[in-house]
Coordinates of C-alpha atoms in Angstrom, one line a residue:
X10 CA 0.0 0.0 0.0
X11 CA 1.4 3.4 -1.0
X12 CA 1.3 6.0 1.8
X13 CA -0.3 9.4 1.4
X14 CA 1.9 12.4 0.9
X15 CA 1.6 13.5 4.6
X16 CA 2.2 10.0 5.8
X17 CA 5.3 9.7 3.7
X18 CA 6.9 12.7 5.3
X19 CA 5.8 11.5 8.7
X20 CA 7.3 8.1 8.2
X21 CA 10.6 9.6 7.0
X22 CA 10.7 12.2 9.9
X23 CA 13.1 10.2 12.1
X24 CA 15.6 10.1 9.2
X25 CA 15.0 13.8 8.4
X26 CA 15.7 14.7 12.0
X27 CA 19.0 12.8 12.0
X28 CA 19.9 14.3 8.6
X29 CA 19.3 17.8 9.9
X30 CA 21.3 17.0 13.0
X31 CA 24.2 15.7 11.0
X32 CA 24.2 18.7 8.7
X33 CA 24.1 21.1 11.6
X34 CA 27.0 19.1 13.1
X35 CA 29.1 19.8 10.0
X36 CA 28.2 23.5 10.4
X37 CA 29.3 23.4 14.0
X38 CA 32.7 22.2 12.9
X39 CA 32.9 25.2 10.6
X40 CA 31.6 28.0 12.8
X41 CA 31.8 27.2 16.5
X42 CA 35.1 28.1 18.3
X43 CA 37.5 25.2 18.7
X44 CA 37.4 25.4 22.5
X45 CA 33.6 24.9 22.7
X46 CA 33.2 22.7 19.7
X47 CA 33.4 19.3 21.3
X48 CA 30.9 20.0 24.0
X49 CA 28.5 21.5 21.5
X50 CA 28.8 18.5 19.2
X51 CA 28.2 16.1 22.1
X52 CA 25.0 17.9 23.3
X53 CA 23.7 18.4 19.8
X54 CA 24.3 14.7 18.8
X55 CA 22.5 13.4 21.8
X56 CA 19.6 15.9 21.2
X57 CA 19.4 14.7 17.6
X58 CA 19.2 11.1 18.5
X59 CA 16.6 11.7 21.2
X60 CA 14.5 13.9 18.8
X61 CA 14.7 11.1 16.2
X62 CA 13.5 8.6 18.9
X63 CA 10.5 10.9 19.6
X64 CA 9.7 11.2 15.9
X65 CA 9.9 7.4 15.6
X66 CA 7.5 7.0 18.5
X67 CA 5.0 9.4 16.8
X68 CA 5.4 7.4 13.6
X69 CA 4.5 4.2 15.5
X70 CA 1.5 5.8 17.1
X71 CA 0.2 7.4 13.9
X72 CA 0.7 4.4 11.6
X73 CA -0.4 1.7 14.0
X74 CA -2.7 -0.6 12.2
X75 CA -1.9 1.0 8.8
X76 CA 1.2 -1.0 8.0
X77 CA 2.6 -2.1 5.7
X78 CA 3.1 1.0 3.6
X79 CA 5.7 2.0 1.1
X80 CA 7.3 5.5 0.7
X81 CA 9.0 7.1 -2.2
X82 CA 7.5 5.2 -5.2
X83 CA 8.1 1.9 -3.4
X84 CA 11.7 2.6 -2.4
X85 CA 11.2 2.5 1.4
X86 CA 9.2 0.1 3.5
X87 CA 7.2 1.2 6.5
X88 CA 6.3 -2.0 8.4
X89 CA 7.0 -3.7 11.7
X90 CA 10.5 -4.7 10.7
X91 CA 11.4 -1.2 9.9
X92 CA 10.0 0.2 13.1
X93 CA 11.6 -2.4 15.3
X94 CA 14.9 -2.1 13.5
X95 CA 15.1 1.7 13.7
X96 CA 14.2 1.5 17.4
X97 CA 17.2 -0.8 17.9
X98 CA 19.5 1.4 15.9
X99 CA 18.6 4.5 17.9
X100 CA 19.3 2.7 21.2
X101 CA 22.7 1.6 19.8
X102 CA 23.4 5.0 18.4
X103 CA 22.6 6.8 21.7
X104 CA 24.6 4.5 23.9
X105 CA 27.6 4.6 21.4
X106 CA 27.6 8.4 21.2
X107 CA 27.6 8.7 24.9
X108 CA 30.6 6.4 25.2
X109 CA 32.4 8.3 22.3
X110 CA 31.9 11.6 24.1
X111 CA 33.5 10.5 27.3
X112 CA 37.0 11.2 28.6
X113 CA 38.8 9.7 31.6
X114 CA 39.7 11.5 34.8
X115 CA 43.1 12.1 33.2
X116 CA 41.6 14.1 30.3
X117 CA 42.2 11.6 27.5
X118 CA 39.6 10.1 25.3
X119 CA 39.6 7.4 22.7
X120 CA 40.2 9.7 19.7
X121 CA 43.3 11.3 18.4
X122 CA 43.7 15.1 18.6
X123 CA 44.9 15.1 15.0
X124 CA 44.6 11.7 13.3
X125 CA 46.9 12.8 10.5
X126 CA 49.9 13.3 12.9
X127 CA 52.6 10.6 12.6
X128 CA 52.7 8.6 15.9
X129 CA 55.6 9.8 18.0
X130 CA 56.3 12.8 15.9
X131 CA 56.9 16.4 16.9
X132 CA 53.6 17.3 15.4
X133 CA 51.8 14.8 17.7
X134 CA 53.6 16.2 20.7
X135 CA 52.5 19.7 19.8
X136 CA 48.9 18.5 19.3
X137 CA 48.9 16.9 22.8
X138 CA 50.5 20.0 24.3
X139 CA 47.9 22.3 22.7
X140 CA 45.1 20.0 23.9
X141 CA 43.4 19.6 20.5
X142 CA 40.2 17.6 20.7
X143 CA 38.6 16.4 17.5
X144 CA 34.8 16.5 17.3
X145 CA 34.0 15.6 13.7
X146 CA 33.3 12.0 14.7
X147 CA 29.9 13.0 16.0
X148 CA 28.4 14.2 12.7
X149 CA 30.1 11.2 11.1
X150 CA 28.3 8.9 13.6
X151 CA 25.0 10.6 12.8
X152 CA 25.5 10.0 9.1
X153 CA 26.3 6.4 9.7
X154 CA 23.3 6.0 11.9
X155 CA 21.1 7.3 9.1
X156 CA 22.5 4.6 6.8
X157 CA 22.0 1.9 9.5
X158 CA 18.4 2.9 9.8
X159 CA 17.6 3.0 6.1
X160 CA 19.4 -0.3 5.3
X161 CA 16.8 -2.7 6.9
X162 CA 13.9 -0.5 5.5
X163 CA 15.0 -0.5 1.9
X164 CA 12.6 -2.0 -0.7
X165 CA 14.9 -1.2 -3.6
X166 CA 18.2 -2.4 -4.7
X167 CA 19.4 1.1 -5.3
X168 CA 18.3 2.3 -1.8
X169 CA 20.0 -0.8 -0.3
X170 CA 23.3 0.1 -1.9
X171 CA 23.1 3.8 -1.0
X172 CA 22.3 3.0 2.6
X173 CA 25.2 0.5 2.6
X174 CA 27.7 3.1 1.5
X175 CA 26.1 5.8 3.8
X176 CA 27.0 3.8 6.9
X177 CA 30.2 2.2 5.6
X178 CA 32.1 5.4 4.5
X179 CA 31.9 7.1 7.9
X180 CA 33.1 4.0 9.6
X181 CA 36.1 3.8 7.3
X182 CA 37.2 7.2 8.6
X183 CA 36.3 6.6 12.2
X184 CA 38.3 3.4 12.4
X185 CA 41.5 5.4 11.7
X186 CA 41.1 7.9 14.5
X187 CA 42.3 6.0 17.6
X188 CA 44.3 8.1 20.1
X189 CA 46.8 5.4 20.9
X190 CA 48.2 2.6 18.8
X191 CA 47.7 4.8 15.8
X192 CA 49.4 2.6 13.2
X193 CA 47.2 -0.3 14.2
X194 CA 44.2 1.9 13.9
X195 CA 45.1 3.2 10.5
X196 CA 46.0 -0.3 9.3
X197 CA 42.5 -1.5 10.5
X198 CA 40.8 1.3 8.6
X199 CA 42.7 0.5 5.4
X200 CA 41.8 -3.2 5.7
X201 CA 38.2 -2.4 6.4
X202 CA 38.1 0.0 3.4
X203 CA 39.7 -2.3 0.9
X204 CA 37.7 -5.4 2.0
X205 CA 34.6 -3.3 2.3
X206 CA 34.9 -2.0 -1.2
X207 CA 35.5 -5.5 -2.4
X208 CA 32.3 -6.8 -0.7
X209 CA 30.4 -3.8 -2.1
X210 CA 31.5 -4.9 -5.5
X211 CA 30.0 -8.3 -5.0
X212 CA 26.8 -6.7 -3.6
X213 CA 26.5 -4.3 -6.6
X214 CA 27.2 -7.0 -9.1
X215 CA 24.5 -9.1 -7.5
X216 CA 22.1 -6.2 -7.8
X217 CA 22.9 -5.8 -11.5
X218 CA 22.2 -9.5 -12.1
X219 CA 18.9 -9.3 -10.3
X220 CA 17.9 -6.2 -12.3
X221 CA 18.9 -8.1 -15.5
X222 CA 16.7 -11.0 -14.4
X223 CA 13.6 -9.1 -13.4
X224 CA 13.8 -5.7 -15.1
X225 CA 13.1 -3.9 -11.8
X226 CA 15.0 -2.6 -8.8
X227 CA 12.2 -3.1 -6.3
X228 CA 12.5 -6.1 -4.0
X229 CA 8.7 -6.8 -4.0
X230 CA 8.6 -6.7 -7.8
X231 CA 11.6 -9.0 -8.0
X232 CA 9.8 -11.4 -5.7
X233 CA 6.8 -11.3 -8.0
X234 CA 9.1 -12.0 -11.0
X235 CA 10.5 -15.0 -9.3
X236 CA 7.1 -16.3 -8.4
X237 CA 5.8 -15.8 -12.0
X238 CA 8.6 -18.2 -13.2
X239 CA 6.9 -21.1 -11.5
X240 CA 10.0 -22.1 -9.6
X241 CA 12.2 -22.4 -12.7
X242 CA 15.8 -21.5 -11.7
X243 CA 17.6 -18.9 -13.8
X244 CA 21.4 -18.6 -13.5
X245 CA 21.1 -14.8 -13.3
X246 CA 18.7 -15.1 -10.4
X247 CA 20.9 -17.6 -8.5
X248 CA 24.1 -15.7 -9.2
X249 CA 22.5 -12.4 -8.2
X250 CA 21.1 -13.7 -5.0
X251 CA 24.4 -15.4 -4.0
X252 CA 26.5 -12.3 -4.8
X253 CA 24.2 -10.1 -2.8
X254 CA 24.2 -12.6 0.1
X255 CA 28.0 -12.6 0.0
X256 CA 28.0 -8.8 0.4
X257 CA 25.7 -9.0 3.4
X258 CA 27.6 -11.9 4.9
X259 CA 30.7 -9.7 4.9
X260 CA 28.9 -7.0 6.8
X261 CA 27.7 -9.4 9.5
X262 CA 31.2 -10.9 9.8
X263 CA 30.2 -14.5 8.8
X264 CA 32.9 -17.0 7.7
X265 CA 34.7 -17.2 5.3
X266 CA 34.1 -13.4 4.9
X267 CA 35.1 -12.6 8.5
X268 CA 38.9 -11.9 8.1
X269 CA 38.5 -8.1 8.6
X270 CA 36.5 -8.4 11.9
X271 CA 39.2 -9.2 14.5
X272 CA 41.8 -6.7 13.0
X273 CA 39.3 -3.9 12.7
X274 CA 37.7 -4.4 16.1
X275 CA 41.2 -4.5 17.7
X276 CA 42.5 -1.4 15.9
X277 CA 39.5 0.9 15.8
X278 CA 38.8 3.3 18.7
X279 CA 37.0 1.1 21.3
X280 CA 33.7 3.1 21.2
X281 CA 33.7 2.7 17.4
X282 CA 34.4 -1.0 17.8
X283 CA 31.3 -1.3 20.0
X284 CA 29.2 0.8 17.6
X285 CA 30.2 -1.3 14.6
X286 CA 29.9 -4.6 16.4
X287 CA 26.3 -3.8 17.5
X288 CA 25.0 -1.4 14.8
X289 CA 26.5 -2.8 11.6
X290 CA 25.7 -6.4 12.5
X291 CA 22.1 -5.6 13.5
X292 CA 21.4 -3.5 10.4
X293 CA 23.0 -6.1 8.0
X294 CA 21.2 -9.0 9.6
X295 CA 17.8 -7.3 9.4
X296 CA 18.4 -6.2 5.8
X297 CA 19.4 -9.8 5.1
X298 CA 16.2 -11.0 6.8
X299 CA 14.1 -8.8 4.5
X300 CA 16.0 -9.8 1.4
X301 CA 16.0 -13.5 2.3
X302 CA 12.3 -13.6 3.2
X303 CA 11.2 -11.5 0.2
X304 CA 13.4 -12.8 -2.6
X305 CA 16.2 -15.2 -1.7
X306 CA 14.1 -17.7 0.2
X307 CA 12.1 -18.5 -2.9
X308 CA 15.2 -20.3 -4.3
X309 CA 14.7 -23.1 -1.7
X310 CA 17.4 -25.7 -1.4
X311 CA 19.4 -24.1 -4.1
X312 CA 20.4 -21.4 -1.6
X313 CA 19.8 -23.2 1.7
X314 CA 22.7 -25.6 1.3
X315 CA 25.0 -22.6 0.8
X316 CA 23.6 -21.0 3.9
X317 CA 24.0 -24.1 6.0
X318 CA 27.7 -24.3 5.1
X319 CA 28.2 -20.7 5.9
X320 CA 26.4 -21.0 9.3
X321 CA 28.3 -24.1 10.3
X322 CA 31.7 -22.6 9.2
X323 CA 30.9 -19.3 11.0
X324 CA 30.1 -21.0 14.3
X325 CA 33.2 -23.2 14.0
X326 CA 35.5 -20.2 13.3
X327 CA 34.0 -18.0 16.0
X328 CA 34.1 -20.7 18.6
X329 CA 37.6 -22.2 18.2
X330 CA 39.5 -19.2 17.1
X331 CA 38.1 -17.3 20.1
X332 CA 39.6 -19.8 22.5
X333 CA 43.2 -18.8 21.7
X334 CA 42.8 -15.1 21.8
X335 CA 44.7 -13.1 24.4
X336 CA 43.4 -9.7 23.4
X337 CA 39.9 -8.9 24.8
X338 CA 38.8 -6.9 21.7
X339 CA 39.9 -9.8 19.4
X340 CA 38.1 -12.2 21.7
X341 CA 34.9 -10.2 21.4
X342 CA 35.4 -10.0 17.6
X343 CA 35.5 -13.8 17.3
X344 CA 32.6 -13.9 19.8
X345 CA 30.6 -11.7 17.3
X346 CA 31.4 -14.2 14.5
X347 CA 30.0 -17.1 16.5
X348 CA 26.9 -15.1 17.3
X349 CA 26.5 -14.4 13.5
X350 CA 26.4 -18.1 13.0
X351 CA 23.7 -18.5 15.6
X352 CA 21.5 -15.8 14.0
X353 CA 21.9 -17.4 10.5
X354 CA 19.8 -20.3 11.9
X355 CA 16.8 -18.0 12.2
X356 CA 17.5 -16.5 8.7
X357 CA 17.5 -20.0 7.2
X358 CA 14.3 -20.9 9.1
X359 CA 12.4 -18.3 7.1
X360 CA 9.1 -17.7 8.9
X361 CA 7.4 -14.8 10.5
X362 CA 8.5 -15.8 14.0
X363 CA 12.1 -15.7 12.8
X364 CA 11.9 -12.0 12.5
X365 CA 11.0 -11.3 16.2
X366 CA 13.7 -13.9 17.2
X367 CA 16.4 -12.2 15.2
X368 CA 15.4 -8.7 16.5
X369 CA 15.3 -9.8 20.1
X370 CA 18.7 -11.5 19.8
X371 CA 20.2 -8.5 18.1
X372 CA 18.8 -6.2 20.7
X373 CA 20.2 -8.3 23.6
X374 CA 23.5 -8.8 21.8
X375 CA 23.9 -5.1 21.0
X376 CA 23.2 -3.8 24.5
X377 CA 25.8 -6.3 26.0
X378 CA 28.3 -5.5 23.3
X379 CA 28.2 -1.7 23.7
X380 CA 28.4 -2.2 27.4
X381 CA 31.4 -4.5 27.1
X382 CA 33.4 -2.3 24.8
X383 CA 32.5 0.7 27.0
X384 CA 34.0 -1.2 30.0
X385 CA 37.2 -1.8 28.1
X386 CA 37.8 1.9 27.7
X387 CA 38.0 2.2 31.5
X388 CA 40.7 -0.4 32.1
X389 CA 44.1 1.2 31.4
X390 CA 47.8 0.1 31.5
X391 CA 50.2 1.8 33.9
X392 CA 53.9 2.2 33.8
X393 CA 56.4 1.6 36.6
X394 CA 55.7 5.1 38.0
X395 CA 52.0 4.6 38.0
X396 CA 51.3 6.8 35.0
X397 CA 48.1 6.0 33.1
X398 CA 48.7 4.7 29.5
X399 CA 46.5 3.2 26.9
X400 CA 43.8 0.6 27.3
X401 CA 44.8 -2.7 28.9
X402 CA 43.4 -5.1 26.3
X403 CA 45.4 -8.1 27.3
X404 CA 43.3 -10.6 29.3
X405 CA 46.1 -11.0 31.9
X406 CA 45.9 -7.2 32.6
X407 CA 42.4 -7.7 33.8
X408 CA 43.6 -9.9 36.7
X409 CA 42.0 -9.0 40.0
X410 CA 39.7 -6.3 38.5
X411 CA 37.0 -7.6 40.8
X412 CA 38.9 -6.3 43.8
X413 CA 40.1 -3.1 42.3
X414 CA 36.7 -2.1 40.7
X415 CA 33.9 -4.4 41.8
X416 CA 31.2 -2.5 40.0
X417 CA 33.0 -2.5 36.6
X418 CA 34.0 -6.1 36.9
X419 CA 30.5 -7.1 37.9
X420 CA 28.9 -5.4 34.9
X421 CA 31.5 -7.0 32.6
X422 CA 30.6 -10.4 34.2
X423 CA 26.9 -9.7 33.3
X424 CA 27.8 -9.1 29.7
X425 CA 29.9 -12.3 29.5
X426 CA 27.1 -14.3 31.1
X427 CA 24.7 -12.9 28.5
X428 CA 27.1 -13.8 25.6
X429 CA 27.4 -17.3 27.0
X430 CA 23.6 -17.6 27.2
X431 CA 23.3 -18.1 31.0
X432 CA 19.8 -18.0 32.4
X433 CA 18.5 -14.7 33.8
X434 CA 20.3 -12.7 31.1
X435 CA 19.1 -11.4 27.8
X436 CA 21.4 -13.7 26.0
X437 CA 19.7 -16.8 27.3
X438 CA 16.3 -15.7 26.2
X439 CA 17.7 -14.6 22.8
X440 CA 19.3 -18.0 22.2
X441 CA 16.2 -19.8 23.4
X442 CA 13.8 -18.1 21.0
X443 CA 16.4 -18.3 18.2
X444 CA 17.1 -22.0 18.6
X445 CA 13.3 -22.7 19.1
X446 CA 12.8 -21.0 15.7
X447 CA 15.3 -23.4 14.2
X448 CA 13.7 -26.4 15.7
X449 CA 10.3 -25.4 14.4
X450 CA 11.8 -25.2 11.0
X451 CA 13.3 -28.7 11.3
X452 CA 16.9 -27.3 11.5
X453 CA 17.8 -29.5 14.4
X454 CA 21.3 -30.4 13.2
X455 CA 22.2 -26.7 13.0
X456 CA 20.6 -26.1 16.5
X457 CA 22.7 -29.0 18.0
X458 CA 25.9 -27.6 16.5
X459 CA 24.9 -24.1 17.8
X460 CA 24.3 -25.4 21.3
X461 CA 27.6 -27.2 21.3
X462 CA 29.4 -24.1 20.0
X463 CA 27.7 -21.9 22.6
X464 CA 28.9 -24.3 25.3
X465 CA 32.5 -24.1 24.0
X466 CA 32.5 -20.3 23.7
X467 CA 31.5 -20.2 27.4
X468 CA 35.1 -21.3 28.1
X469 CA 36.7 -18.1 26.9
X470 CA 34.0 -16.0 28.6
X471 CA 34.5 -17.8 31.9
X472 CA 38.3 -17.5 31.5
X473 CA 38.0 -13.7 31.5
X474 CA 35.6 -13.9 34.5
X475 CA 38.0 -16.2 36.4
X476 CA 40.9 -13.8 35.6
X477 CA 38.9 -10.8 37.0
X478 CA 37.7 -12.4 40.2
X479 CA 40.1 -15.2 41.1
X480 CA 43.6 -14.1 40.0
X481 CA 45.8 -11.8 42.0
X482 CA 45.4 -8.1 40.9
X483 CA 47.7 -7.1 38.0
X484 CA 50.3 -4.4 38.9
X485 CA 50.4 -3.1 35.3
X486 CA 46.7 -2.1 34.9
X487 CA 44.2 0.1 36.7
X488 CA 40.5 0.9 36.4
X489 CA 40.1 4.6 35.8
X490 CA 37.2 6.9 36.4
X491 CA 35.5 8.8 33.6
X492 CA 34.7 12.4 33.5
X493 CA 31.4 11.8 31.8
X494 CA 29.0 8.9 31.7
X495 CA 30.8 5.8 30.4
X496 CA 30.4 4.1 33.7
X497 CA 26.7 5.0 33.9
X498 CA 26.3 3.6 30.4
X499 CA 28.0 0.4 31.4
X500 CA 25.7 0.1 34.4
X501 CA 22.6 0.9 32.3
X502 CA 23.6 -1.8 29.8
X503 CA 24.1 -4.3 32.6
X504 CA 20.7 -3.5 34.1
X505 CA 19.0 -3.8 30.7
X506 CA 20.7 -7.1 30.0
X507 CA 19.3 -8.5 33.3
X508 CA 15.9 -7.0 32.8
X509 CA 15.6 -8.5 29.3
X510 CA 16.5 -11.8 30.8
X511 CA 14.1 -11.7 33.7
X512 CA 11.2 -9.8 32.0
X513 CA 11.5 -10.5 28.3
X514 CA 7.7 -10.7 27.6
X515 CA 6.9 -7.0 26.9
X516 CA 9.8 -6.7 24.4
X517 CA 9.1 -10.1 22.8
X518 CA 5.4 -9.3 22.4
X519 CA 6.3 -5.9 20.9
X520 CA 8.8 -7.5 18.4
X521 CA 6.5 -10.3 17.6
X522 CA 4.4 -7.7 15.7
X523 CA 7.4 -7.0 13.5
X524 CA 6.3 -9.4 10.8
X525 CA 7.8 -9.3 7.3
X526 CA 5.3 -7.9 4.8
X527 CA 5.8 -7.8 1.0
X528 CA 4.1 -4.6 -0.2

C-alpha cells in the first residue's frame, strides 16, 4: 500500500531529524570556536538522536494498524520490521555516542587530537601540548546512523546500496582515529576500506544481475518476477542472490568473509568497535532477513545448502579461534562471529516468528556489546611510575579487577554471562527463541551444532571472568574513572541485560508484531 503524501513525510521524519542533526553538526565544525566545539557537538548529537526517537514514536502511534506501507515510489518500507529495526538502531546510536563523548579523569579520550599526525612525531607532541580535541566523529556517527536505519527498511536495490555506503564510509574514517596505537588503527581502517569496497563490488554485481533478471529494482517486484517463473531457476537469479548474500555476509562478519573483523575491532577506537559490532551487525542481519524472506528464500534448497555451510563454518571459526585469543577486543570479535552463525539459523528458518527472534537476539547482543566495549575503555595500562597509559586489552591485565573495581567487573561479568547464554540474562532468552525457531523449521542439526558451539564459547568468557575475580590483581593495569557517563552507560547496559533476561515478555510481544510484509 502506497502511503499518502503526509504519511510519507511522517514516516521519514526520524531520518529527516537525524539528517538535519548531521548537517548542523558539520556547520558546528565550521563556525563554533574550537574550545567549545566538542561540548556543543556532544550535546547536539544526543539531542538529535533523542529527537529522532521521539519522531519514531510518533510514527509508530500514527501508523499503527496502517502498516505495511511504502514510501517514495516503493523505495522504502514502513512496516513492523522497519519500526523495530530503527528503534534498535537508535538505542545503539545513543549509547555509542555517549561512550564516544567521554574522557577519563586524566583528560584523555579514545580519539586522536589530529589523526593525521605521525605517531611519536613532533607534530603529535605539539597536538597533545595544545590539547586539540577532534569532534567531527559526532556528525560522522549521525551520518552512519542514518544509513544503518535505512538499510533494513529499503525496498529497492538502489536504496540498499546507497544505505550500505552511507553507513560504511563514515566507519572507514572513524576506524583510523584512535588516540593510541595509531598505526594499528590506520591499518585496520585500510583493511576495512579495501575489503569493504571488495564486498560492495559483490553486492553491486548481484544487484545488477537481479535487475537483469527481473527488469526492476524493487524487492517486492523482483519477488513477483521470481514467483511468476513457477519455480524455474535462472542462472542470473541464482548468481545475483548469491553475490548479494556474500556482500551481506561480509557486513555481519560471517565466515569465510570474516577476516576483517578481529583486526578492525582491535585497531579501531574502542567506542567505534562497539558501535560497529552492534550497529552494523544488527542492520545487516535485518536487511538480510528482509532480502531473504522476500526474494532469496524462494530459491529453496538451491540457496539453503550454501547458507547451511556458511552457518556451520561461521560457528566453527568464531568458537575455536576465540579460544586462543589473548586480546579482549579480538576475543569479542570472534565472539561476534560465533553469534553471527547463531543468527543465521533464524534466517534460514524463514518464517514470521524468525523476525522477532532475530530482532530480540540482536537487541540483547547489541546492549551487551556496547556495554562490554565501554567497560574496556575504563581499564588502562600503567607504567612503573603509575602513569596511566592506553587501554589494557590483554586478558592478563584484567587480573584482579573484581577487587580493584567491583562494579565495573560485575557489569562485565553480566555481559559475559549474556554472551554465554546463561539464564536470567538477555542472551539466554535470545538464544532460546532463536534455537526454538530453528527447531520449528526442522533445522535440528544446526541447532545441535549451535548449542555445542555456545557451550564451547563459554570457556573463553569464563576464562576472563576467572581472571577478573580469582587471580591476583595485576600491577600493570588500573580501572580509571570517567569524566562523563561511560560508567553509567556500562551500568545501564548491565541492568537492561538482566531486565531483558528476567522480564522479556513485553519486548518479545512488541517485536512479535514486527512481521515481514511484502508490499
